[in-house]
């Protein structure tokens, strides 16, 4: 079984201000918080949290992406690097893992994430299937 992956941009900042030399970026703070909370809630074989250098949404605060090869991918933006939002992300993670397509019921989405949903990208397996169906019609 393939793991679900939560990508977290470790270089995200919600401010243009220069950071002190020893000050962590907001993305790194969110990553650490998520990693600590997830260790208490998820088995390592179910979820992998991966830091990435950049998710190319630098002006949009902390950015994360939920991915699985057979499910749609979600990109979330403008996330504060605090425990409240980390907990909301992990609630969404559970919803994502529990649904075979990665779908979720909007009314059950944690309120903190409603404005953070930015993109839903079709699963790679779905796009391959659609291409095969189009080839059959040609």
PDB file of C-alpha atoms in Angstrom, residues 5-138:
ATOM      1  CA  UNK A   5       2.101  12.214   1.806  1.00  0.00           C
ATOM      2  CA  UNK A   6       1.711  15.636   3.335  1.00  0.00           C
ATOM      3  CA  UNK A   7       4.189  18.018   1.722  1.00  0.00           C
ATOM      4  CA  UNK A   8       5.073  21.116   3.732  1.00  0.00           C
ATOM      5  CA  UNK A   9       7.036  24.013   2.293  1.00  0.00           C
ATOM      6  CA  UNK A  10       9.784  24.619   4.821  1.00  0.00           C
ATOM      7  CA  UNK A  11      10.801  28.002   3.395  1.00  0.00           C
ATOM      8  CA  UNK A  12       7.378  29.703   3.527  1.00  0.00           C
ATOM      9  CA  UNK A  13       7.073  33.014   5.308  1.00  0.00           C
ATOM     10  CA  UNK A  14       3.975  35.093   5.832  1.00  0.00           C
ATOM     11  CA  UNK A  15       5.960  38.306   5.963  1.00  0.00           C
ATOM     12  CA  UNK A  16       8.510  39.989   3.732  1.00  0.00           C
ATOM     13  CA  UNK A  17      10.590  41.006   6.753  1.00  0.00           C
ATOM     14  CA  UNK A  18      14.102  39.621   6.952  1.00  0.00           C
ATOM     15  CA  UNK A  19      14.508  36.850   9.503  1.00  0.00           C
ATOM     16  CA  UNK A  20      17.147  36.889  12.178  1.00  0.00           C
ATOM     17  CA  UNK A  21      19.934  34.429  11.467  1.00  0.00           C
ATOM     18  CA  UNK A  22      18.695  31.891  14.024  1.00  0.00           C
ATOM     19  CA  UNK A  23      14.956  32.446  13.366  1.00  0.00           C
ATOM     20  CA  UNK A  24      13.030  29.626  11.676  1.00  0.00           C
ATOM     21  CA  UNK A  25      10.745  30.316   8.718  1.00  0.00           C
ATOM     22  CA  UNK A  26       7.016  29.940   9.305  1.00  0.00           C
ATOM     23  CA  UNK A  27       7.004  26.854   7.082  1.00  0.00           C
ATOM     24  CA  UNK A  28       9.640  25.154   9.221  1.00  0.00           C
ATOM     25  CA  UNK A  29       7.657  25.976  12.376  1.00  0.00           C
ATOM     26  CA  UNK A  30       4.496  24.471  10.837  1.00  0.00           C
ATOM     27  CA  UNK A  31       6.453  21.431   9.656  1.00  0.00           C
ATOM     28  CA  UNK A  32       7.831  20.777  13.147  1.00  0.00           C
ATOM     29  CA  UNK A  33       4.417  21.219  14.758  1.00  0.00           C
ATOM     30  CA  UNK A  34       2.762  18.879  12.253  1.00  0.00           C
ATOM     31  CA  UNK A  35       5.491  16.268  12.665  1.00  0.00           C
ATOM     32  CA  UNK A  36       5.140  16.258  16.450  1.00  0.00           C
ATOM     33  CA  UNK A  37       1.335  16.075  16.426  1.00  0.00           C
ATOM     34  CA  UNK A  38       1.167  13.482  13.643  1.00  0.00           C
ATOM     35  CA  UNK A  39       3.494  11.127  15.513  1.00  0.00           C
ATOM     36  CA  UNK A  40       0.775  10.850  18.169  1.00  0.00           C
ATOM     37  CA  UNK A  41      -2.083  10.282  15.700  1.00  0.00           C
ATOM     38  CA  UNK A  42      -0.830   8.359  12.663  1.00  0.00           C
ATOM     39  CA  UNK A  43       1.138   5.197  12.087  1.00  0.00           C
ATOM     40  CA  UNK A  44       4.332   5.762  10.078  1.00  0.00           C
ATOM     41  CA  UNK A  45       3.067   3.420   7.356  1.00  0.00           C
ATOM     42  CA  UNK A  46      -0.072   5.558   6.856  1.00  0.00           C
ATOM     43  CA  UNK A  47       1.368   9.051   6.580  1.00  0.00           C
ATOM     44  CA  UNK A  48       4.659  10.561   5.577  1.00  0.00           C
ATOM     45  CA  UNK A  49       5.283  14.234   6.201  1.00  0.00           C
ATOM     46  CA  UNK A  50       7.885  15.554   3.788  1.00  0.00           C
ATOM     47  CA  UNK A  51       9.481  18.938   3.781  1.00  0.00           C
ATOM     48  CA  UNK A  52      10.077  20.554   0.419  1.00  0.00           C
ATOM     49  CA  UNK A  53      12.249  23.537  -0.317  1.00  0.00           C
ATOM     50  CA  UNK A  54       9.495  25.473  -2.073  1.00  0.00           C
ATOM     51  CA  UNK A  55       5.953  24.927  -3.339  1.00  0.00           C
ATOM     52  CA  UNK A  56       6.065  28.117  -5.449  1.00  0.00           C
ATOM     53  CA  UNK A  57       3.406  30.041  -3.552  1.00  0.00           C
ATOM     54  CA  UNK A  58       5.810  32.291  -1.677  1.00  0.00           C
ATOM     55  CA  UNK A  59       3.395  35.189  -1.283  1.00  0.00           C
ATOM     56  CA  UNK A  60       0.720  32.918   0.184  1.00  0.00           C
ATOM     57  CA  UNK A  61       2.046  32.158   3.679  1.00  0.00           C
ATOM     58  CA  UNK A  62       2.550  28.553   4.709  1.00  0.00           C
ATOM     59  CA  UNK A  63       1.679  26.114   1.937  1.00  0.00           C
ATOM     60  CA  UNK A  64       0.987  22.383   2.117  1.00  0.00           C
ATOM     61  CA  UNK A  65      -0.085  19.684  -0.324  1.00  0.00           C
ATOM     62  CA  UNK A  66      -1.783  16.354   0.331  1.00  0.00           C
ATOM     63  CA  UNK A  67      -0.935  13.652  -2.186  1.00  0.00           C
ATOM     64  CA  UNK A  68      -1.383   9.985  -2.994  1.00  0.00           C
ATOM     65  CA  UNK A  69      -0.840   8.424  -6.442  1.00  0.00           C
ATOM     66  CA  UNK A  70      -4.451   7.224  -6.699  1.00  0.00           C
ATOM     67  CA  UNK A  71      -6.158  10.248  -5.147  1.00  0.00           C
ATOM     68  CA  UNK A  72      -6.615  13.871  -6.026  1.00  0.00           C
ATOM     69  CA  UNK A  73      -4.001  16.239  -4.612  1.00  0.00           C
ATOM     70  CA  UNK A  74      -5.013  19.263  -2.549  1.00  0.00           C
ATOM     71  CA  UNK A  75      -2.959  22.436  -2.238  1.00  0.00           C
ATOM     72  CA  UNK A  76      -3.632  24.597   0.821  1.00  0.00           C
ATOM     73  CA  UNK A  77      -2.290  28.121   1.269  1.00  0.00           C
ATOM     74  CA  UNK A  78      -2.174  30.972   3.798  1.00  0.00           C
ATOM     75  CA  UNK A  79      -1.741  28.683   6.798  1.00  0.00           C
ATOM     76  CA  UNK A  80      -0.522  30.195  10.060  1.00  0.00           C
ATOM     77  CA  UNK A  81       2.279  28.172  11.675  1.00  0.00           C
ATOM     78  CA  UNK A  82       0.437  27.362  14.880  1.00  0.00           C
ATOM     79  CA  UNK A  83      -0.957  24.325  16.647  1.00  0.00           C
ATOM     80  CA  UNK A  84      -4.595  25.182  15.886  1.00  0.00           C
ATOM     81  CA  UNK A  85      -3.985  25.054  12.135  1.00  0.00           C
ATOM     82  CA  UNK A  86      -1.689  22.050  12.422  1.00  0.00           C
ATOM     83  CA  UNK A  87      -4.472  20.195  14.242  1.00  0.00           C
ATOM     84  CA  UNK A  88      -6.972  21.218  11.559  1.00  0.00           C
ATOM     85  CA  UNK A  89      -4.582  19.947   8.863  1.00  0.00           C
ATOM     86  CA  UNK A  90      -4.311  16.612  10.634  1.00  0.00           C
ATOM     87  CA  UNK A  91      -8.117  16.385  10.884  1.00  0.00           C
ATOM     88  CA  UNK A  92      -8.214  16.919   7.130  1.00  0.00           C
ATOM     89  CA  UNK A  93      -5.455  14.329   6.737  1.00  0.00           C
ATOM     90  CA  UNK A  94      -7.658  11.751   8.436  1.00  0.00           C
ATOM     91  CA  UNK A  95     -10.538  12.614   6.100  1.00  0.00           C
ATOM     92  CA  UNK A  96      -8.217  12.357   3.100  1.00  0.00           C
ATOM     93  CA  UNK A  97      -6.790   8.999   4.145  1.00  0.00           C
ATOM     94  CA  UNK A  98     -10.232   7.582   4.953  1.00  0.00           C
ATOM     95  CA  UNK A  99     -11.756   8.259   1.533  1.00  0.00           C
ATOM     96  CA  UNK A 100     -10.632   6.037  -1.331  1.00  0.00           C
ATOM     97  CA  UNK A 101     -10.614   8.997  -3.751  1.00  0.00           C
ATOM     98  CA  UNK A 102      -9.328  11.566  -1.273  1.00  0.00           C
ATOM     99  CA  UNK A 103     -12.647  13.394  -1.405  1.00  0.00           C
ATOM    100  CA  UNK A 104     -14.188  15.105   1.580  1.00  0.00           C
ATOM    101  CA  UNK A 105     -17.498  16.617   2.615  1.00  0.00           C
ATOM    102  CA  UNK A 106     -17.155  20.394   2.643  1.00  0.00           C
ATOM    103  CA  UNK A 107     -19.368  20.728   5.744  1.00  0.00           C
ATOM    104  CA  UNK A 108     -16.963  18.485   7.665  1.00  0.00           C
ATOM    105  CA  UNK A 109     -13.851  20.425   6.673  1.00  0.00           C
ATOM    106  CA  UNK A 110     -12.284  22.128   9.711  1.00  0.00           C
ATOM    107  CA  UNK A 111     -13.373  25.765   9.629  1.00  0.00           C
ATOM    108  CA  UNK A 112      -9.764  26.989   9.726  1.00  0.00           C
ATOM    109  CA  UNK A 113      -9.115  25.395   6.330  1.00  0.00           C
ATOM    110  CA  UNK A 114     -12.136  26.682   4.396  1.00  0.00           C
ATOM    111  CA  UNK A 115     -10.286  29.679   2.975  1.00  0.00           C
ATOM    112  CA  UNK A 116      -6.998  27.758   2.685  1.00  0.00           C
ATOM    113  CA  UNK A 117      -8.178  25.361  -0.052  1.00  0.00           C
ATOM    114  CA  UNK A 118      -6.502  26.604  -3.213  1.00  0.00           C
ATOM    115  CA  UNK A 119      -6.335  23.763  -5.731  1.00  0.00           C
ATOM    116  CA  UNK A 120      -7.564  20.237  -6.311  1.00  0.00           C
ATOM    117  CA  UNK A 121      -5.460  18.376  -8.850  1.00  0.00           C
ATOM    118  CA  UNK A 122      -6.828  15.134 -10.348  1.00  0.00           C
ATOM    119  CA  UNK A 123      -5.135  11.897  -9.420  1.00  0.00           C
ATOM    120  CA  UNK A 124      -2.510  10.732 -11.858  1.00  0.00           C
ATOM    121  CA  UNK A 125      -4.364   7.429 -12.220  1.00  0.00           C
ATOM    122  CA  UNK A 126      -7.543   9.342 -13.181  1.00  0.00           C
ATOM    123  CA  UNK A 127      -5.750  11.396 -15.832  1.00  0.00           C
ATOM    124  CA  UNK A 128      -4.181   8.247 -17.289  1.00  0.00           C
ATOM    125  CA  UNK A 129      -7.585   6.562 -17.384  1.00  0.00           C
ATOM    126  CA  UNK A 130      -9.145   9.586 -19.134  1.00  0.00           C
ATOM    127  CA  UNK A 131      -6.339   9.559 -21.723  1.00  0.00           C
ATOM    128  CA  UNK A 132      -6.956   5.851 -22.370  1.00  0.00           C
ATOM    129  CA  UNK A 133     -10.694   6.500 -22.813  1.00  0.00           C
ATOM    130  CA  UNK A 134      -9.957   9.355 -25.249  1.00  0.00           C
ATOM    131  CA  UNK A 135      -7.655   7.037 -27.234  1.00  0.00           C
ATOM    132  CA  UNK A 136     -10.475   4.498 -27.437  1.00  0.00           C
ATOM    133  CA  UNK A 137     -12.765   7.133 -28.948  1.00  0.00           C
ATOM    134  CA  UNK A 138     -10.279   8.086 -31.677  1.00  0.00           C
TER     135      UNK A 138
END
